[in-house]
C-alpha positions as a Markdown table, in Angstrom:
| # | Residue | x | y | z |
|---|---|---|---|---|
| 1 | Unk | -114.8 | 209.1 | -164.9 |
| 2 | Unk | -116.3 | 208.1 | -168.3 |
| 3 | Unk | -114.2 | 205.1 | -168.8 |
| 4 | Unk | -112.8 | 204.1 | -165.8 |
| 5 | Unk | -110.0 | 206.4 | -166.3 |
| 6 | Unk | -108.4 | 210.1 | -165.3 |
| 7 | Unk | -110.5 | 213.1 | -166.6 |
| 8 | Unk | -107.6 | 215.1 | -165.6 |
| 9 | Unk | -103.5 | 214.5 | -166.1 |
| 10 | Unk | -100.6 | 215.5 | -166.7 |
| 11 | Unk | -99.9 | 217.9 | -170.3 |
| 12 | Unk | -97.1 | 218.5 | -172.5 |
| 13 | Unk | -94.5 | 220.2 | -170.3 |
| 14 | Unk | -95.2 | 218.3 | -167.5 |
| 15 | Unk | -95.1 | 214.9 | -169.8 |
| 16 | Unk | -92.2 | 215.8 | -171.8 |
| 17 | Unk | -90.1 | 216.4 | -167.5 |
| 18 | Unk | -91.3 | 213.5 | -166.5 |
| 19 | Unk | -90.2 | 211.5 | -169.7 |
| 20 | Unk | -86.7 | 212.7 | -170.3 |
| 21 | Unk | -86.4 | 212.5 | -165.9 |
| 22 | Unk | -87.6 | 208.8 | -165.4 |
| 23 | Unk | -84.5 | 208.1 | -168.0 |
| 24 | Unk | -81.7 | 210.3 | -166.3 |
| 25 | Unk | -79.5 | 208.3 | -164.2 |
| 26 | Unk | -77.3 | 210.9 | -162.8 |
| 27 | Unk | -78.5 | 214.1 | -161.1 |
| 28 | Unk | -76.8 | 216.0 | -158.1 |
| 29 | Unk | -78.4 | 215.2 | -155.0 |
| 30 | Unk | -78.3 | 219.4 | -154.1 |
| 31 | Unk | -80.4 | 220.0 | -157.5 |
| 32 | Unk | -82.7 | 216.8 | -157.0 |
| 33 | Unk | -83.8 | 218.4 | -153.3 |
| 34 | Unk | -84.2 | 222.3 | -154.7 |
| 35 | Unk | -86.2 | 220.5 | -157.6 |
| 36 | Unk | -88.6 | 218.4 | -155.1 |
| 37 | Unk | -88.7 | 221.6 | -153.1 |
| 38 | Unk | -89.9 | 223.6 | -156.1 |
| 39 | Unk | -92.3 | 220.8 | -156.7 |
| 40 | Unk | -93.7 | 221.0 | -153.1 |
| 41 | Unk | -92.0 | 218.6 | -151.1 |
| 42 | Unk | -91.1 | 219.3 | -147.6 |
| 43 | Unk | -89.5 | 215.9 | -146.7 |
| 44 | Unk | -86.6 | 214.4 | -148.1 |
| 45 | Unk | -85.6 | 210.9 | -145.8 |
| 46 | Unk | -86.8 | 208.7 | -148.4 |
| 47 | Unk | -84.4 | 209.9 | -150.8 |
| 48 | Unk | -80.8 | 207.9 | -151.2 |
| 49 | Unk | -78.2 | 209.9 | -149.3 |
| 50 | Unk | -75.6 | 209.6 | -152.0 |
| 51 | Unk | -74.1 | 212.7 | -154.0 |
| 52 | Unk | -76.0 | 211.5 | -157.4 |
| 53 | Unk | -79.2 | 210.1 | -157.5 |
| 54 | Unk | -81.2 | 209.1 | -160.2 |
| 55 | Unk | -84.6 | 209.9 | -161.7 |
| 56 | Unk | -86.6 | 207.1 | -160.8 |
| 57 | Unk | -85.7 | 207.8 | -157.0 |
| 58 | Unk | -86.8 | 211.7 | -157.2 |
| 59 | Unk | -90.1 | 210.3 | -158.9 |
| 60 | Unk | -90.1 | 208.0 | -155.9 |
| 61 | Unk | -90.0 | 210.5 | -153.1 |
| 62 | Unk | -93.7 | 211.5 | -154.5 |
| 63 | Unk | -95.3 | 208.4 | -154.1 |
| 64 | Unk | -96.6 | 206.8 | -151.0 |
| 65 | Unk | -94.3 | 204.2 | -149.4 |
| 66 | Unk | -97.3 | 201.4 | -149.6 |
| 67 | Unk | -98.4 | 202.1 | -153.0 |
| 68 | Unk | -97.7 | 199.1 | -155.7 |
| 69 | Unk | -98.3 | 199.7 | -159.6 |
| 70 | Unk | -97.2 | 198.0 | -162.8 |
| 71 | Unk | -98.5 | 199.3 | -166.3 |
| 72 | Unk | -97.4 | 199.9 | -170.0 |
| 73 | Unk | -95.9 | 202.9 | -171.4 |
| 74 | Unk | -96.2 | 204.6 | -174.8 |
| 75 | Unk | -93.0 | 202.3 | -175.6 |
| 76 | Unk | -93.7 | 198.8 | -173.9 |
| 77 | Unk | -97.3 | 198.9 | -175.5 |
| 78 | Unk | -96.1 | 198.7 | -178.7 |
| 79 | Unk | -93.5 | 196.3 | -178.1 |
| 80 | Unk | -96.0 | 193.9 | -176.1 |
| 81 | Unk | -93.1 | 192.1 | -173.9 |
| 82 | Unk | -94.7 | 194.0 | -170.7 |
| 83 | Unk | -92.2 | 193.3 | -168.0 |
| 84 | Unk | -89.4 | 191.9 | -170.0 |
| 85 | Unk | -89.4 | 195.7 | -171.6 |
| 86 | Unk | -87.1 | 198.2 | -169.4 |
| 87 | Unk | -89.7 | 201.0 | -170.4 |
| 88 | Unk | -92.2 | 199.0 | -168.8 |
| 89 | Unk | -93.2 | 200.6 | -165.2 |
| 90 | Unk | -92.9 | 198.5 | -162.1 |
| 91 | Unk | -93.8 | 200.3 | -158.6 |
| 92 | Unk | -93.1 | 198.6 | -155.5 |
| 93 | Unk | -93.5 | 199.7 | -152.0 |
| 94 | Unk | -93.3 | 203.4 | -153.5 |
| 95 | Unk | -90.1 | 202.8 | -155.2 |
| 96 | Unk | -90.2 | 203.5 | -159.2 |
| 97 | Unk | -88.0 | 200.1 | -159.9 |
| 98 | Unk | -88.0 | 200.5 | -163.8 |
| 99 | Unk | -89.9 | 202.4 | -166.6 |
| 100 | Unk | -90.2 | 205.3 | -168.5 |
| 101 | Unk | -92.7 | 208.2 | -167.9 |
| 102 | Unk | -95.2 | 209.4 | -170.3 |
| 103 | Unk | -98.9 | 210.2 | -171.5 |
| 104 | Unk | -99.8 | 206.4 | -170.9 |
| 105 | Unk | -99.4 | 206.3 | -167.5 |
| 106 | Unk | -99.5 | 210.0 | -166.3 |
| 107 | Unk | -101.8 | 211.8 | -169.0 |
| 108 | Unk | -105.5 | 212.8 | -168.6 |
| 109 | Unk | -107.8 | 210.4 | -170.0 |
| 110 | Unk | -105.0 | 207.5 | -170.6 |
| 111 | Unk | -102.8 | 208.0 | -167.2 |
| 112 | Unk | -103.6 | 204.6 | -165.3 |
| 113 | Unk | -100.9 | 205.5 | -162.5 |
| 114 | Unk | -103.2 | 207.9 | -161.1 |
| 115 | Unk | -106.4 | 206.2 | -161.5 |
| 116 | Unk | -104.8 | 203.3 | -159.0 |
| 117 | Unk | -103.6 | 206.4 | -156.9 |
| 118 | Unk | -107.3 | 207.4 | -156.9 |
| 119 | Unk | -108.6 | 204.0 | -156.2 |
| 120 | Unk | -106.2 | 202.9 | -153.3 |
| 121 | Unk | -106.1 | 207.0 | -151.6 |
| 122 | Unk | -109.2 | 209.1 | -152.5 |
| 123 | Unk | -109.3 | 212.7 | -154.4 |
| 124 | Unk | -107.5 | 214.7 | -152.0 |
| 125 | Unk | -103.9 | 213.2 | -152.2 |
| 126 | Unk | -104.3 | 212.4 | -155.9 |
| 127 | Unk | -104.7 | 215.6 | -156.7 |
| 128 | Unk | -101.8 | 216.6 | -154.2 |
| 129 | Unk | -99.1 | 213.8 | -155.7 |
| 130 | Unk | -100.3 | 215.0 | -159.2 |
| 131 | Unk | -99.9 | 218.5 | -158.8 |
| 132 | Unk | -96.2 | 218.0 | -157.7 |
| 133 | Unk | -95.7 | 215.2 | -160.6 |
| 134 | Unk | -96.6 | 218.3 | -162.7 |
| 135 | Unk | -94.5 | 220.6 | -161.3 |
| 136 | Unk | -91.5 | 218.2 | -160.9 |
| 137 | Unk | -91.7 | 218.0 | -164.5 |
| 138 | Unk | -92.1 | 221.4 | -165.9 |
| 139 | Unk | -88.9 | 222.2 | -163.3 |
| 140 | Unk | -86.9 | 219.0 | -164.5 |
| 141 | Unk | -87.2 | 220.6 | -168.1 |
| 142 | Unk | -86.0 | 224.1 | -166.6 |
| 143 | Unk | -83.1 | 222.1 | -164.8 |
| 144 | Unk | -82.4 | 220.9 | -167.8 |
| 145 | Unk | -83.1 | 222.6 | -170.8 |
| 146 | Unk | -86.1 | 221.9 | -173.8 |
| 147 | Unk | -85.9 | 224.0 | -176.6 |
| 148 | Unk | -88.1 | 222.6 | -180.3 |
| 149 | Unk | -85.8 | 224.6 | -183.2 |
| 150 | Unk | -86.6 | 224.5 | -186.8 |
| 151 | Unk | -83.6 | 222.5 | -187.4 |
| 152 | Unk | -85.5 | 219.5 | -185.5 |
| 153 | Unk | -87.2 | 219.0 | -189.0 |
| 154 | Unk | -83.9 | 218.8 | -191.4 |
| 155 | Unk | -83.5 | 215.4 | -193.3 |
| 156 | Unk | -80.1 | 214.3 | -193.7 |
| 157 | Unk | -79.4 | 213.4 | -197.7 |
| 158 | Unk | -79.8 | 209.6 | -197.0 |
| 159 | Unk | -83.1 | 210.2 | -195.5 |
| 160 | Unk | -84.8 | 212.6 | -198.5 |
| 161 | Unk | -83.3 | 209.8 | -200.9 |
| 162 | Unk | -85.6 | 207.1 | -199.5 |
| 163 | Unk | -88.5 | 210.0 | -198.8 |
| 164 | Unk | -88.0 | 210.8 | -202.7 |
| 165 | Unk | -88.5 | 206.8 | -203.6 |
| 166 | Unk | -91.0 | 206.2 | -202.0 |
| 167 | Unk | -92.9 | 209.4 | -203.5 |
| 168 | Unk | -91.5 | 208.5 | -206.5 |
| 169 | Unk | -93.0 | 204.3 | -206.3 |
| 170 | Unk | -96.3 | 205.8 | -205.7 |
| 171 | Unk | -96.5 | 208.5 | -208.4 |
| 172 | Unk | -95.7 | 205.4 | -210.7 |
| 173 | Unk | -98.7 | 203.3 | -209.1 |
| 174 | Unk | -100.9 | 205.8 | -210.0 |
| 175 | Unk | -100.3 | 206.4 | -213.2 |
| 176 | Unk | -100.4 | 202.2 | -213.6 |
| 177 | Unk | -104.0 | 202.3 | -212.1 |
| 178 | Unk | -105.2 | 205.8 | -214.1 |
| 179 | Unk | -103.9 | 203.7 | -217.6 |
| 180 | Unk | -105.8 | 200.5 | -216.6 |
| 181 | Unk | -108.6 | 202.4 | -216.1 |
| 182 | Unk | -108.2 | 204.6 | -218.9 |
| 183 | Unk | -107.8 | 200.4 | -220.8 |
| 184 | Unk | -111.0 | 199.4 | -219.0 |
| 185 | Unk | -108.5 | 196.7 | -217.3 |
| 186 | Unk | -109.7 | 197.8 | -213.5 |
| 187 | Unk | -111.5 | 194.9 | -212.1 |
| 188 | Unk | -114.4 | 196.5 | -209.4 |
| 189 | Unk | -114.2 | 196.5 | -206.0 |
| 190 | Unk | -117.2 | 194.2 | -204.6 |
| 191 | Unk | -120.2 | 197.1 | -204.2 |
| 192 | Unk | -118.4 | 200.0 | -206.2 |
| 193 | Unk | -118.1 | 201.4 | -209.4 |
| 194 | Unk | -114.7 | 201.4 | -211.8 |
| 195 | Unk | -114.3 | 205.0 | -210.6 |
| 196 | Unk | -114.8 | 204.5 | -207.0 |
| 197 | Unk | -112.6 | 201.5 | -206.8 |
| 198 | Unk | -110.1 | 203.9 | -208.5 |
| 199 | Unk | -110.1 | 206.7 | -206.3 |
| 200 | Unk | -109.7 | 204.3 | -203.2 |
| 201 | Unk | -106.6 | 202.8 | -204.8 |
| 202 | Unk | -105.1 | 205.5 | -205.3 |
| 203 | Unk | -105.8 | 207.3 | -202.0 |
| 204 | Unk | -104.7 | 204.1 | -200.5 |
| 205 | Unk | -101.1 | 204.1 | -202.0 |
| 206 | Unk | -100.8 | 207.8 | -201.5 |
| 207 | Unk | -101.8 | 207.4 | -197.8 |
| 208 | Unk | -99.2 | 204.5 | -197.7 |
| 209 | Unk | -96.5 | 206.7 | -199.1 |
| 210 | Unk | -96.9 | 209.2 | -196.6 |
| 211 | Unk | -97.1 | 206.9 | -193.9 |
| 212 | Unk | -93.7 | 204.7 | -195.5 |
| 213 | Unk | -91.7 | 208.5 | -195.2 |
| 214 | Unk | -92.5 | 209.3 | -191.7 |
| 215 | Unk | -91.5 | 205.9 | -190.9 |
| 216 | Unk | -88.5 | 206.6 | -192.6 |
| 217 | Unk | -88.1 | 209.8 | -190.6 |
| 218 | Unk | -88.5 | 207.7 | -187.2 |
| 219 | Unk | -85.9 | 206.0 | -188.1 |
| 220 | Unk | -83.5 | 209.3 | -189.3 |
| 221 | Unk | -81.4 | 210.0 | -185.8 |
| 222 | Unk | -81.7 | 208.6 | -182.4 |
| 223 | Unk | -85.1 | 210.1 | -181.1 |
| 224 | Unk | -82.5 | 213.0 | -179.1 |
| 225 | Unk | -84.2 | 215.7 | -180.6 |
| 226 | Unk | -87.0 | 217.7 | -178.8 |
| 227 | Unk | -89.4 | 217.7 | -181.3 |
| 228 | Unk | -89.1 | 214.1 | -181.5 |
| 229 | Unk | -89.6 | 213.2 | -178.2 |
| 230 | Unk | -92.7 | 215.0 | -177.5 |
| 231 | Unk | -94.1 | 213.4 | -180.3 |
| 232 | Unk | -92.6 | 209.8 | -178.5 |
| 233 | Unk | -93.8 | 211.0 | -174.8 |
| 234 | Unk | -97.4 | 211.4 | -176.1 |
| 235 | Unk | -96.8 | 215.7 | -174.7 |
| 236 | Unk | -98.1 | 217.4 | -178.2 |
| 237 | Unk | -98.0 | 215.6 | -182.0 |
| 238 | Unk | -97.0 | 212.7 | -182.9 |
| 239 | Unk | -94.7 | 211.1 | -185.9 |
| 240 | Unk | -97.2 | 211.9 | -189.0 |
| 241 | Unk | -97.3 | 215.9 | -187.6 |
| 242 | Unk | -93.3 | 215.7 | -188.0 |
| 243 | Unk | -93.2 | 213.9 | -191.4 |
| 244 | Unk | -95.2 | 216.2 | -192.6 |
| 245 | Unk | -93.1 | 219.1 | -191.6 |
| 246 | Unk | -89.5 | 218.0 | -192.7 |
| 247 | Unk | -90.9 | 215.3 | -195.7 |
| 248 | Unk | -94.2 | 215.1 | -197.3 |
| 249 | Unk | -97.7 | 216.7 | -196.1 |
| 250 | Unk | -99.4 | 214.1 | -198.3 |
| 251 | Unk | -103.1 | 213.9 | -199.9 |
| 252 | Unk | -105.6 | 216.4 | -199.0 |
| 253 | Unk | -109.1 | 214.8 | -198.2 |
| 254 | Unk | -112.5 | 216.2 | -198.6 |
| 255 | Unk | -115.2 | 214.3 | -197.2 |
| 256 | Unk | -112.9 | 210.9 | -197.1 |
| 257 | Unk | -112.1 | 211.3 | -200.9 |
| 258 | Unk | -109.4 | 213.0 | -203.1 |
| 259 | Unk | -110.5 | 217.0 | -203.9 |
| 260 | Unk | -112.6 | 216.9 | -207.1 |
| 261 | Unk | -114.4 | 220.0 | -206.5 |
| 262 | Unk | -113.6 | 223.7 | -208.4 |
| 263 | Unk | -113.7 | 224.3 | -212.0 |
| 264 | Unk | -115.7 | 222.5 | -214.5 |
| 265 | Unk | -113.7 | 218.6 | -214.8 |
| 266 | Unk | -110.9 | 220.3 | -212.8 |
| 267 | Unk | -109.7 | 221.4 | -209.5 |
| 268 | Unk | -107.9 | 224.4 | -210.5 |
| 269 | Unk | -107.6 | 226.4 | -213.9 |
| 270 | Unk | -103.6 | 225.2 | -214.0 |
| 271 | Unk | -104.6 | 221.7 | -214.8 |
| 272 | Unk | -105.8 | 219.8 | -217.9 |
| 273 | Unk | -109.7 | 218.6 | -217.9 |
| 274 | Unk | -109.9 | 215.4 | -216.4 |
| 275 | Unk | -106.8 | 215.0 | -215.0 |
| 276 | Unk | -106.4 | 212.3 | -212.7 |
| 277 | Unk | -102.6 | 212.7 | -211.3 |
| 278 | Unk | -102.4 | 212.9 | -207.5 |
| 279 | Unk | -100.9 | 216.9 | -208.1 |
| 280 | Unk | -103.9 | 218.0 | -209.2 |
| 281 | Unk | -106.6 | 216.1 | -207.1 |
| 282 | Unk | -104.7 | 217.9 | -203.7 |
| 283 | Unk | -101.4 | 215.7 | -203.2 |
| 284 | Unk | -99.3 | 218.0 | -201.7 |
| 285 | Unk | -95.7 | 216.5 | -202.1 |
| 286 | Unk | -93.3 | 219.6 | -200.2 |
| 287 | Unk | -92.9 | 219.5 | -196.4 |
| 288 | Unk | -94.0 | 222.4 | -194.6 |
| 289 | Unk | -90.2 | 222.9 | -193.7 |
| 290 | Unk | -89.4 | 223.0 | -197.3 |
| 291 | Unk | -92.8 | 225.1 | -198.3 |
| 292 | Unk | -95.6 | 224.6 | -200.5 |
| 293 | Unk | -96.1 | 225.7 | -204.0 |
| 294 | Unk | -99.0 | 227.8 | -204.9 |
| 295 | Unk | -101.0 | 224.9 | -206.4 |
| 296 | Unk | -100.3 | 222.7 | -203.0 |
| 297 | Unk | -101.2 | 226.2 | -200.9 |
| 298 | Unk | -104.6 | 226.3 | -202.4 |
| 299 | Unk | -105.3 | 222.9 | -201.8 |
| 300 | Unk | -104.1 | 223.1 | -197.9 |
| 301 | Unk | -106.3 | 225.9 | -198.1 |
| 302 | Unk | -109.6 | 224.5 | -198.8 |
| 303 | Unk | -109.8 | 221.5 | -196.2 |
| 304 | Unk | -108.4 | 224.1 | -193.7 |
| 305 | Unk | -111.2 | 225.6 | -194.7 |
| 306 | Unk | -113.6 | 223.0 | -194.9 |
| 307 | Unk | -112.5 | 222.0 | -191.3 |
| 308 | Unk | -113.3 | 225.4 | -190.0 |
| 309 | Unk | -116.9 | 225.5 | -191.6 |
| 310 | Unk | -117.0 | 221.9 | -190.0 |
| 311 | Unk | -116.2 | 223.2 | -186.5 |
| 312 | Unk | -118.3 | 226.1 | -186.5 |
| 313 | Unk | -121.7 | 223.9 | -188.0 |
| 314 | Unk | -121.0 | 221.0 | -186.1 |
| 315 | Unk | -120.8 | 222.4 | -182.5 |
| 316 | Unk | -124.0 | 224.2 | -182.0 |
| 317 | Unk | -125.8 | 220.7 | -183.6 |
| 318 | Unk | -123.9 | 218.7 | -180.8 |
| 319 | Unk | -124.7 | 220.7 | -178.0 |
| 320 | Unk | -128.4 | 220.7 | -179.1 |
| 321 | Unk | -128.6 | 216.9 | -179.5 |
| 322 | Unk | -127.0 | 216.3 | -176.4 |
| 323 | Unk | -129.4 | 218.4 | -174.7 |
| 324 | Unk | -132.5 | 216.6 | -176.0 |
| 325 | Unk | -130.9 | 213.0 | -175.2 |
| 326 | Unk | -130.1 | 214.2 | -171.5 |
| 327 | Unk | -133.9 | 215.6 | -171.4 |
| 328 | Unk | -135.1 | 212.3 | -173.1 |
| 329 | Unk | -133.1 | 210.0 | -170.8 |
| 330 | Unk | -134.2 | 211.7 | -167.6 |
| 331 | Unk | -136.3 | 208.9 | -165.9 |
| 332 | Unk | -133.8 | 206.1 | -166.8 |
| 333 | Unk | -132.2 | 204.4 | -164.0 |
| 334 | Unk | -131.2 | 201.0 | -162.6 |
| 335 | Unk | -133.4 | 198.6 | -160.9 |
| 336 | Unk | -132.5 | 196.2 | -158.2 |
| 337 | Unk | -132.6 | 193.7 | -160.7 |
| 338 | Unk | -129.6 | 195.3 | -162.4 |
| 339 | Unk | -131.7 | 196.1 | -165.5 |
| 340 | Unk | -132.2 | 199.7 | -166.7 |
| 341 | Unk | -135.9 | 200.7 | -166.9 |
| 342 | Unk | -138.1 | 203.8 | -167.4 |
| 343 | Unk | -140.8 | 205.5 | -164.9 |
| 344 | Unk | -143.2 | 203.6 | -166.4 |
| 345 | Unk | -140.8 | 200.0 | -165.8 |
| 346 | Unk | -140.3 | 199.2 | -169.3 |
| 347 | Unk | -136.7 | 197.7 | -169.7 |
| 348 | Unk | -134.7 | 199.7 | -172.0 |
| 349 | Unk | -131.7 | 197.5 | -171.5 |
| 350 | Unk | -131.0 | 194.1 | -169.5 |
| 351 | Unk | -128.0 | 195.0 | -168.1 |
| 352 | Unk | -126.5 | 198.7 | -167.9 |
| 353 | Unk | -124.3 | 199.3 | -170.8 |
| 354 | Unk | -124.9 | 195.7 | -172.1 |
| 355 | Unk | -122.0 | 194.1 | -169.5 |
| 356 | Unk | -123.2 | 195.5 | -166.3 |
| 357 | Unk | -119.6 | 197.0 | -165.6 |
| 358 | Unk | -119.6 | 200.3 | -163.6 |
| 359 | Unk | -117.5 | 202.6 | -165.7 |
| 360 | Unk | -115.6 | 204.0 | -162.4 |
| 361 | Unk | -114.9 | 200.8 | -161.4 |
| 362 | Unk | -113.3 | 200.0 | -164.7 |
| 363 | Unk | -110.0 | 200.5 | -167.1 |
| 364 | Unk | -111.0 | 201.8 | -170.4 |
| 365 | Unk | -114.5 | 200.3 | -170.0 |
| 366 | Unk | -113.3 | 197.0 | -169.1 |
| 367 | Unk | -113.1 | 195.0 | -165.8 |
| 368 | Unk | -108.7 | 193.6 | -165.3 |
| 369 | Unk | -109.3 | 190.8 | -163.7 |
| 370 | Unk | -105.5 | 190.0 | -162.9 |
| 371 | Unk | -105.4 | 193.4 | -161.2 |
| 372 | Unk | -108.4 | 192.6 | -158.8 |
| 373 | Unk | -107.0 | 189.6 | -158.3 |
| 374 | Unk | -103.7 | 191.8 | -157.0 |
| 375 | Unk | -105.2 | 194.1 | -154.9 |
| 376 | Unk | -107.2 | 191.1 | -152.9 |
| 377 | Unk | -104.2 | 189.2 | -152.3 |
């Protein structure tokens, strides 16, 4: 592992099953067996022998009956009240005891359920209780039912109001700043010019409008919607990718500043010279839901393509620099002093990586001492 954690997880279907299952508190115990034995599961004692059972005892049945685990989700992690939050997960004794299911705990590169899987019972059965988490999920969801419509993105009127204000607050910012600069009443930022310190003000509140209406669209509805919770689950998008379908798409950047390139004192022959409203340095104020205007199209169009050019320049470059540093780096190696030295002993660093922490031994680069401390007792 690079970082002490799972190279390999759970994705999007299988997150999204697993979410929506470690929350469902009522499933026929006839449909939880056919959806274990879809999964792979031959033995069914350790599930209750009652004619409902819940989620959180079908995820049980995959886990060994020794195996103890307690970790964050996507939802305690933000809260910060770890146990005292009921999406917090607690595993006892093999028994999922309360939590919810999502990219945090079961996704590749974040998922630090299986990386204690790994550490306590090798590579074979992680791979095995990981390859019928997956399919649990993606059969849960057929159980079930997971369809993303278009009508996932409509705003009720209450919530395009406050969308609308908060475009509106910003729009008037701007033009504030663009007069008191226009006055010579902009005071510099420490290190910048008038003109840069009015650029980043104004893609500051821009960014901060877009960011105030997707919080306003968290907050439309009860998170029911299948859009919305793969976006909460952590299985594809997240809450800015949904804003800026149903609300706003927000300011365009180019190089980590507003678009100022195309015609001469102009981004586009529509505009006046020297214009300095968001519209025509590549705001783009429409949802994709609701469709862009031609102006707002050819803005979307030129960091799409910008991006693309990006992608196809930077990749060849990074593949060719990594292949000199591997060459370059060749003879490195740790000593029995725990330094890292050359062929020729000259000490390149005191201690690997600066802290001396071996990575697979790690979570997220870093040693958890209170863990350790767990697994000797």
């Amino acid at each position: 592992p690079r970082y002490g954690l799972s190279v390999i997880g759970c994705i999007q279907d299988a997150i999204s099953g697993n979410y929506l299952l470690s929350q469902e508190e009522a499933i026929p115990r006839h449909v939880a067996i056919r959806m274990l034995a879809q999964a792979g599961v031959m033995e069914f004692k350790t599930l209750p022998n009652k004619n409902t059972v819940s989620g959180r005892e079908i995820f049980s049945v995959l886990l060994p009956s020794d195996f103890n685990f307690s970790g964050h989700s996507r939802r305690s992690k933000k809260s910060g009240k770890e146990e005292k939050d009921p999406s917090y997960v607690i595993i006892k004794k093999g028994k999922l005891q309360q939590g919810i299911l999502d990219r945090a705990n079961l996704g590749e590169g974040s998922g630090l359920l299986l990386r204690n899987l790994h550490k306590q019972y090798g590579p074979d059965q992680t791979i095995d209780i990981l390859e019928k988490i997956f399919r649990l999920g993606v059969h849960y969801l057929l159980y079930r039912g997971f369809t993303a419509g278009i009508a996932d993105t409509d705003l009720d009127k209450d919530t395009w109001a406050q969308v609308n204000a908060e475009l509106n607050k910003a729009d008037e910012d701007v033009r504030i700043l663009i007069n008191d600069y226009a006055a010579g009443n902009l005071e510099a930022l420490p290190g910048r010019t008038v003109e840069e310190t009015l650029e980043i003000r104004i893609l500051e509140n821009l960014n901060n409008a877009r960011n105030k209406a997707g919080s306003v669209v968290q907050q439309q509805g009860t998170g029911t919607s299948h859009t919305r919770i793969m976006a909460d689950s952590g299985a594809r998008g997240n809450i800015i990718n949904l804003a800026q379908m149903s609300a706003v798409v927000g300011q365009q950047a180019m190089r980590g500043k507003r678009i100022d390139k195309g015609y001469y004192q102009r981004t586009l022959s529509c505009f006046r010279k020297g214009d300095l409203l968001p519209e025509s340095r590549g705001f783009i104020r429409s949802g994709f839901r609701k469709g862009l205007n031609p102006k707002e199209f050819f803005f979307q169009a030129m960091t799409g393509r910008d991006s693309l050019m990006d992608t196809a320049l930077r990749t060849p470059k990074s593949g060719y620099l990594y292949r000199r540093l591997a060459n370059a780096m060749q003879d490195l190696k740790v000593e029995y002093d725990g330094s890292v030295r050359d062929s020729a002993g000259r000490i390149v660093q005191f201690a690997y990586g600066e802290d001396g922490i071996d990575v697979s031994k790690s979570e997220s680069g870093t040693l958890n001492v209170k863990r350790a401390l767990e697994v000797e007792q």
